[in-house]
């Protein structure tokens, strides 16, 4: 049985070999083999056709248990993983809820919405986790973060484009979780900061923000960028979720 | 008199026959695919296992109490009072039977409703309501068959006549046992069912949703079947026994006054005549419950209630004209129109209390939205807001009940108050059908989730369930209102039977009794809230154990042990229901035996005031917390997963035993203590107090 390779980008960065298919791998990682964990997970299938990792080690270790059970996981790396994986090697992305249900998001080409909104809120997912407000569209934001002009440059970035609340109608927010619960006033200031005509492209809303990130706040999708190329994983619409992923959407607190 | 007694018997038989016909119709419906049937069977088996064990305990109690009643001596020259034992046993059997028939139909209708939802909303509503109507029509049918049969039997074989007023008084004493039998079953069904349902619900929610992140009704949650079983044993069988008891007690309360105060066989039988009209109106009202695809099920159900109420008023107006000739009205102190208006006061009062409850608990009202808003700052403010709503919500219902009571008294004196209670409960058949529809729709939603039916089906069942939540809130208000008027009717009967002109609250003994009475509902509530907490704790530990020890539950490869969760809830409910139930029965006996009738009167005043307030408070705050959570889940204040939602989940969890265990139990405590007091007074148990 050939191992599958998964790059987990949230909540921890790792490259893992496993004999499970993505659904089972997601359940195993989210809920553990026994009682213990209950964490959401974002991971991407990886085609092991590039150097930089010990694929032979993975093949030799990722073998069934003596009783025939498939091997759950063999960790190949847990440090600076994203920067070493070419975007072209990335396959489908999977969103696993904390109760272990997995939704596959196929990789697609980037489409610039025109005109885009005046600002975006991005949750950086890997390798760092700040929550930022930006007037840049996803492609430009990826280029900005990975560009040489940026003082705090990253080699690659994975981030999610998030839903934004209507400041004039906070009550009718929709199901977006707790991300903005404690920082609405600061969010307003950040939005003003990037939209008031100042040269500032992005403004940090929170420095590290992972605990309150939930799938129900993802708006257009999840993006990975190295500055030149982008891997885009659009989020299905509510109607699509109802039609093809109802159980997942319930577990993800969307429905 | 005979006409009213026989018409009650005939309409009771018609109601029961129609209920059984509808039950057979339910049984002919397609229960869906194998998976659906398997889950439904699990729920049915769990519910039946609970009922069997509950009824075993009840049998012991019923036999013991019946033996005690039979042991009482007959007064010289009076009727053979030992017949009270037969009345008691029959009341207990028929009340238990009504719960059983209703629950069997409900646990069958749930799968059929889920399956019918594949075709559309209309067939699903039809099946769910038909399932509920089995409960409603069985309850009123059996209650009236039993009561009218007993009265006819005793009148014929014991020689009761208006010429011998003592025989009428004795008859009422014997017949009161019927109410006591129904009350005893209702107490166990309501308290036991209430503990079961909320232990399972809270356990399933906390262990599944909060700890494990599993959505509601997910088959991976080991407590999910127990949760669905709870809907049936608590909200179907428990509610059925509760309203059955109110129904019987209100009729008997009015009959007692007709016999003892007015000394008239006609006025003694009139409550059964009014009940007959109510039964007929309820049966016809079930035909008004119709909607079209895309229509509003709530409107269809409301049309049924309103239609039945209007029909009943028209029917009662003619009943009074026909059965109360001028000669019968001589010397009674009120007119036919006065009597009619007293019945109107009861009926309108019941509807209004239900609507007010809806106002404080429906998810789009100001009160609920305020609780939701307060959830943004955490669980503490959510709890404070819910308590505030619950306390405020005692206001208008009490105003309405007092107005109904004063109005009824103004129009027809003390008898008016009692007949107003009968008027309020006249449409119990359809009211209960609509109440029982709620848990069927709720179960259907659970079954649709567990059997992974298409999203469109689940959305239809969700729509039916949402309506069920509203009707449940209205039903709770109605149950409280009817319990209050019934208790007042029984209190008046108690006062007449005890020969009390006044109950002087400046006497230390009376004030002491009043305080005892006011205290009991709180202590009782403490018992059952504690019981829910302990059982839920056990349930959570069991669910956690299963997740830990049964491999593959979360990925669907391992199967949870549903039976053990049902077993935990069952054992806890049976064990924990005994002490509070005994407390409610023994307090009036002790106080009456030690302090006499006046002190016992004080107890009844205290318990009435305290129970009504506590029932309204718990029902409304629990409902407000529940719907505040649902309001947030509808996409407000961050929606699901937000801090406001987490706070609202805490409030809802606190509110669950409030509204579904403590509140409904108050209705029973109130009526049971009144019935026990009435009987011990009638049996002369309190004539020679120790103090």
PDB file of C-alpha atoms in Angstrom, chain A residues 42-208:
ATOM      1  CA  UNK A  42      -6.674  21.926   7.372  1.00  0.00           C
ATOM      2  CA  UNK A  43      -4.458  19.764   5.217  1.00  0.00           C
ATOM      3  CA  UNK A  44      -3.498  19.330   1.581  1.00  0.00           C
ATOM      4  CA  UNK A  45      -2.651  16.183  -0.355  1.00  0.00           C
ATOM      5  CA  UNK A  46       0.903  16.315  -1.633  1.00  0.00           C
ATOM      6  CA  UNK A  47       2.435  14.640  -4.683  1.00  0.00           C
ATOM      7  CA  UNK A  48       5.880  13.447  -3.526  1.00  0.00           C
ATOM      8  CA  UNK A  49       7.602  14.299  -6.768  1.00  0.00           C
ATOM      9  CA  UNK A  50      10.021  16.844  -5.450  1.00  0.00           C
ATOM     10  CA  UNK A  51      13.156  16.652  -3.363  1.00  0.00           C
ATOM     11  CA  UNK A  52      13.715  17.961   0.142  1.00  0.00           C
ATOM     12  CA  UNK A  53      12.042  15.265   2.229  1.00  0.00           C
ATOM     13  CA  UNK A  54      13.031  11.712   3.056  1.00  0.00           C
ATOM     14  CA  UNK A  55      10.423   9.927   0.970  1.00  0.00           C
ATOM     15  CA  UNK A  56      12.256   6.617   1.279  1.00  0.00           C
ATOM     16  CA  UNK A  57      12.030   6.807   5.043  1.00  0.00           C
ATOM     17  CA  UNK A  58       8.322   7.438   4.690  1.00  0.00           C
ATOM     18  CA  UNK A  59       7.864   4.421   2.454  1.00  0.00           C
ATOM     19  CA  UNK A  60       9.802   2.172   4.789  1.00  0.00           C
ATOM     20  CA  UNK A  61       7.993   3.346   7.928  1.00  0.00           C
ATOM     21  CA  UNK A  62       4.491   3.878   6.634  1.00  0.00           C
ATOM     22  CA  UNK A  63       3.518   0.216   6.490  1.00  0.00           C
ATOM     23  CA  UNK A  64       0.583  -1.616   8.007  1.00  0.00           C
ATOM     24  CA  UNK A  65       0.673  -2.650  11.658  1.00  0.00           C
ATOM     25  CA  UNK A  66       1.358  -6.362  12.374  1.00  0.00           C
ATOM     26  CA  UNK A  67      -2.375  -6.927  12.798  1.00  0.00           C
ATOM     27  CA  UNK A  68      -3.078  -5.450   9.377  1.00  0.00           C
ATOM     28  CA  UNK A  69      -4.346  -2.058  10.479  1.00  0.00           C
ATOM     29  CA  UNK A  70      -3.171   0.792   8.280  1.00  0.00           C
ATOM     30  CA  UNK A  71      -0.471   3.094   9.614  1.00  0.00           C
ATOM     31  CA  UNK A  72      -2.005   6.313  10.833  1.00  0.00           C
ATOM     32  CA  UNK A  73       0.908   8.691  10.543  1.00  0.00           C
ATOM     33  CA  UNK A  74       4.619   8.994   9.967  1.00  0.00           C
ATOM     34  CA  UNK A  75       5.875  12.529  10.472  1.00  0.00           C
ATOM     35  CA  UNK A  76       8.421  13.645   7.901  1.00  0.00           C
ATOM     36  CA  UNK A  77       8.812  17.201   9.050  1.00  0.00           C
ATOM     37  CA  UNK A  78       7.292  19.669  11.466  1.00  0.00           C
ATOM     38  CA  UNK A  79       9.361  22.759  10.741  1.00  0.00           C
ATOM     39  CA  UNK A  80       9.424  25.148   7.777  1.00  0.00           C
ATOM     40  CA  UNK A  81       7.413  22.700   5.712  1.00  0.00           C
ATOM     41  CA  UNK A  82       5.363  25.026   3.532  1.00  0.00           C
ATOM     42  CA  UNK A  83       8.373  26.850   2.150  1.00  0.00           C
ATOM     43  CA  UNK A  84       9.827  23.541   0.951  1.00  0.00           C
ATOM     44  CA  UNK A  85       6.771  22.310  -0.943  1.00  0.00           C
ATOM     45  CA  UNK A  86       6.281  23.610  -4.483  1.00  0.00           C
ATOM     46  CA  UNK A  87       2.729  24.837  -5.047  1.00  0.00           C
ATOM     47  CA  UNK A  88       2.523  22.643  -8.123  1.00  0.00           C
ATOM     48  CA  UNK A  89       2.861  19.564  -5.887  1.00  0.00           C
ATOM     49  CA  UNK A  90      -0.245  20.442  -3.909  1.00  0.00           C
ATOM     50  CA  UNK A  91      -3.461  18.581  -4.592  1.00  0.00           C
ATOM     51  CA  UNK A  92      -6.884  19.002  -3.042  1.00  0.00           C
ATOM     52  CA  UNK A  93      -7.271  20.811   0.261  1.00  0.00           C
ATOM     53  CA  UNK A  94      -9.313  19.291   3.080  1.00  0.00           C
ATOM     54  CA  UNK A  95     -11.165  20.996   5.887  1.00  0.00           C
ATOM     55  CA  UNK A  96     -11.758  18.652   8.823  1.00  0.00           C
ATOM     56  CA  UNK A  97     -14.127  19.703  11.588  1.00  0.00           C
ATOM     57  CA  UNK A  98     -13.331  19.038  15.245  1.00  0.00           C
ATOM     58  CA  UNK A  99     -15.667  16.042  15.204  1.00  0.00           C
ATOM     59  CA  UNK A 100     -13.763  14.570  12.288  1.00  0.00           C
ATOM     60  CA  UNK A 101     -15.831  15.319   9.180  1.00  0.00           C
ATOM     61  CA  UNK A 102     -13.840  16.253   6.098  1.00  0.00           C
ATOM     62  CA  UNK A 103     -14.698  18.426   3.111  1.00  0.00           C
ATOM     63  CA  UNK A 104     -12.543  18.353   0.005  1.00  0.00           C
ATOM     64  CA  UNK A 105     -11.854  21.626  -1.790  1.00  0.00           C
ATOM     65  CA  UNK A 106     -10.389  21.080  -5.278  1.00  0.00           C
ATOM     66  CA  UNK A 107      -7.563  23.328  -6.401  1.00  0.00           C
ATOM     67  CA  UNK A 108      -8.632  25.922  -8.929  1.00  0.00           C
ATOM     68  CA  UNK A 109      -7.218  28.768 -10.929  1.00  0.00           C
ATOM     69  CA  UNK A 110      -7.273  32.217  -9.379  1.00  0.00           C
ATOM     70  CA  UNK A 111     -10.018  34.515 -10.594  1.00  0.00           C
ATOM     71  CA  UNK A 112      -9.770  38.183  -9.710  1.00  0.00           C
ATOM     72  CA  UNK A 113     -13.113  39.592  -8.678  1.00  0.00           C
ATOM     73  CA  UNK A 114     -13.634  42.940 -10.305  1.00  0.00           C
ATOM     74  CA  UNK A 115     -14.210  45.241  -8.602  1.00  0.00           C
ATOM     75  CA  UNK A 116     -13.253  43.577  -5.349  1.00  0.00           C
ATOM     76  CA  UNK A 117     -14.371  44.781  -1.966  1.00  0.00           C
ATOM     77  CA  UNK A 118     -12.731  47.833  -0.410  1.00  0.00           C
ATOM     78  CA  UNK A 119     -10.970  45.690   2.128  1.00  0.00           C
ATOM     79  CA  UNK A 120     -10.446  42.072   3.135  1.00  0.00           C
ATOM     80  CA  UNK A 121      -9.842  40.356   6.429  1.00  0.00           C
ATOM     81  CA  UNK A 122      -7.297  37.578   6.111  1.00  0.00           C
ATOM     82  CA  UNK A 123      -6.506  34.862   8.604  1.00  0.00           C
ATOM     83  CA  UNK A 124      -2.924  33.848   7.962  1.00  0.00           C
ATOM     84  CA  UNK A 125      -2.800  30.116   8.504  1.00  0.00           C
ATOM     85  CA  UNK A 126       0.777  29.100   7.804  1.00  0.00           C
ATOM     86  CA  UNK A 127       3.549  29.597   8.690  1.00  0.00           C
ATOM     87  CA  UNK A 128       2.397  32.475  10.955  1.00  0.00           C
ATOM     88  CA  UNK A 129      -1.066  33.196  12.326  1.00  0.00           C
ATOM     89  CA  UNK A 130      -1.908  36.879  12.503  1.00  0.00           C
ATOM     90  CA  UNK A 131      -5.335  38.198  11.634  1.00  0.00           C
ATOM     91  CA  UNK A 132      -4.980  41.145   9.305  1.00  0.00           C
ATOM     92  CA  UNK A 133      -7.093  43.697   7.500  1.00  0.00           C
ATOM     93  CA  UNK A 134      -5.912  44.517   4.010  1.00  0.00           C
ATOM     94  CA  UNK A 135      -7.033  46.535   1.037  1.00  0.00           C
ATOM     95  CA  UNK A 136      -5.235  44.082  -1.228  1.00  0.00           C
ATOM     96  CA  UNK A 137      -7.040  41.335  -3.145  1.00  0.00           C
ATOM     97  CA  UNK A 138      -5.835  37.790  -2.414  1.00  0.00           C
ATOM     98  CA  UNK A 139      -3.286  37.645  -5.247  1.00  0.00           C
ATOM     99  CA  UNK A 140      -1.809  41.028  -4.349  1.00  0.00           C
ATOM    100  CA  UNK A 141      -1.823  40.150  -0.678  1.00  0.00           C
ATOM    101  CA  UNK A 142       0.125  36.943  -1.389  1.00  0.00           C
ATOM    102  CA  UNK A 143       2.605  38.884  -3.500  1.00  0.00           C
ATOM    103  CA  UNK A 144       2.901  41.566  -0.835  1.00  0.00           C
ATOM    104  CA  UNK A 145       3.628  39.139   2.005  1.00  0.00           C
ATOM    105  CA  UNK A 146       6.147  37.159  -0.024  1.00  0.00           C
ATOM    106  CA  UNK A 147       7.628  40.138  -1.879  1.00  0.00           C
ATOM    107  CA  UNK A 148      11.147  41.375  -1.382  1.00  0.00           C
ATOM    108  CA  UNK A 149       9.919  44.881  -0.552  1.00  0.00           C
ATOM    109  CA  UNK A 150       8.248  43.667   2.597  1.00  0.00           C
ATOM    110  CA  UNK A 151      10.338  43.953   5.701  1.00  0.00           C
ATOM    111  CA  UNK A 152       8.713  40.895   7.301  1.00  0.00           C
ATOM    112  CA  UNK A 153       8.833  38.742   4.209  1.00  0.00           C
ATOM    113  CA  UNK A 154       7.713  35.120   4.172  1.00  0.00           C
ATOM    114  CA  UNK A 155       8.820  32.640   1.509  1.00  0.00           C
ATOM    115  CA  UNK A 156       5.275  31.311   1.114  1.00  0.00           C
ATOM    116  CA  UNK A 157       1.960  32.041   2.770  1.00  0.00           C
ATOM    117  CA  UNK A 158      -1.311  30.217   3.306  1.00  0.00           C
ATOM    118  CA  UNK A 159      -4.253  32.369   4.263  1.00  0.00           C
ATOM    119  CA  UNK A 160      -8.037  32.409   4.306  1.00  0.00           C
ATOM    120  CA  UNK A 161     -10.233  35.224   3.078  1.00  0.00           C
ATOM    121  CA  UNK A 162     -12.820  35.867   5.790  1.00  0.00           C
ATOM    122  CA  UNK A 163     -16.382  37.122   6.007  1.00  0.00           C
ATOM    123  CA  UNK A 164     -16.738  40.631   7.352  1.00  0.00           C
ATOM    124  CA  UNK A 165     -19.468  41.965   9.581  1.00  0.00           C
ATOM    125  CA  UNK A 166     -21.638  44.895   8.646  1.00  0.00           C
ATOM    126  CA  UNK A 167     -20.703  47.508  11.223  1.00  0.00           C
ATOM    127  CA  UNK A 168     -24.126  49.119  10.918  1.00  0.00           C
ATOM    128  CA  UNK A 169     -25.921  45.840  11.515  1.00  0.00           C
ATOM    129  CA  UNK A 170     -23.810  43.803  13.904  1.00  0.00           C
ATOM    130  CA  UNK A 171     -26.783  41.819  15.173  1.00  0.00           C
ATOM    131  CA  UNK A 172     -27.420  40.159  11.808  1.00  0.00           C
ATOM    132  CA  UNK A 173     -23.932  38.823  11.376  1.00  0.00           C
ATOM    133  CA  UNK A 174     -24.723  35.352  10.098  1.00  0.00           C
ATOM    134  CA  UNK A 175     -22.936  32.289  11.450  1.00  0.00           C
ATOM    135  CA  UNK A 176     -19.373  33.535  11.684  1.00  0.00           C
ATOM    136  CA  UNK A 177     -18.188  32.254  15.050  1.00  0.00           C
ATOM    137  CA  UNK A 178     -16.276  34.186  17.660  1.00  0.00           C
ATOM    138  CA  UNK A 179     -13.512  35.722  15.601  1.00  0.00           C
ATOM    139  CA  UNK A 180     -14.701  39.303  15.932  1.00  0.00           C
ATOM    140  CA  UNK A 181     -16.285  39.007  19.365  1.00  0.00           C
ATOM    141  CA  UNK A 182     -13.572  40.836  21.234  1.00  0.00           C
ATOM    142  CA  UNK A 183     -12.213  43.266  18.694  1.00  0.00           C
ATOM    143  CA  UNK A 184     -14.963  44.949  16.740  1.00  0.00           C
ATOM    144  CA  UNK A 185     -13.780  48.433  17.708  1.00  0.00           C
ATOM    145  CA  UNK A 186     -10.237  47.586  16.679  1.00  0.00           C
ATOM    146  CA  UNK A 187     -11.494  46.017  13.459  1.00  0.00           C
ATOM    147  CA  UNK A 188     -13.230  49.287  12.632  1.00  0.00           C
ATOM    148  CA  UNK A 189     -10.029  51.218  13.260  1.00  0.00           C
ATOM    149  CA  UNK A 190      -8.042  48.792  11.104  1.00  0.00           C
ATOM    150  CA  UNK A 191     -10.549  49.094   8.276  1.00  0.00           C
ATOM    151  CA  UNK A 192     -10.401  52.889   8.472  1.00  0.00           C
ATOM    152  CA  UNK A 193      -6.640  52.682   8.507  1.00  0.00           C
ATOM    153  CA  UNK A 194      -6.370  50.752   5.237  1.00  0.00           C
ATOM    154  CA  UNK A 195      -9.259  52.379   3.409  1.00  0.00           C
ATOM    155  CA  UNK A 196      -8.699  56.015   4.275  1.00  0.00           C
ATOM    156  CA  UNK A 197      -6.321  56.595   1.410  1.00  0.00           C
ATOM    157  CA  UNK A 198      -3.186  56.018   3.433  1.00  0.00           C
ATOM    158  CA  UNK A 199      -0.398  54.021   1.779  1.00  0.00           C
ATOM    159  CA  UNK A 200      -0.769  51.327   4.432  1.00  0.00           C
ATOM    160  CA  UNK A 201      -1.769  48.099   2.659  1.00  0.00           C
ATOM    161  CA  UNK A 202      -2.373  45.903   5.668  1.00  0.00           C
ATOM    162  CA  UNK A 203      -3.027  46.347   9.345  1.00  0.00           C
ATOM    163  CA  UNK A 204      -2.717  43.665  11.995  1.00  0.00           C
ATOM    164  CA  UNK A 205      -5.928  43.024  13.843  1.00  0.00           C
ATOM    165  CA  UNK A 206      -4.490  40.377  16.164  1.00  0.00           C
ATOM    166  CA  UNK A 207      -0.940  39.083  16.279  1.00  0.00           C
ATOM    167  CA  UNK A 208      -1.705  35.416  16.761  1.00  0.00           C
TER     168      UNK A 208
END
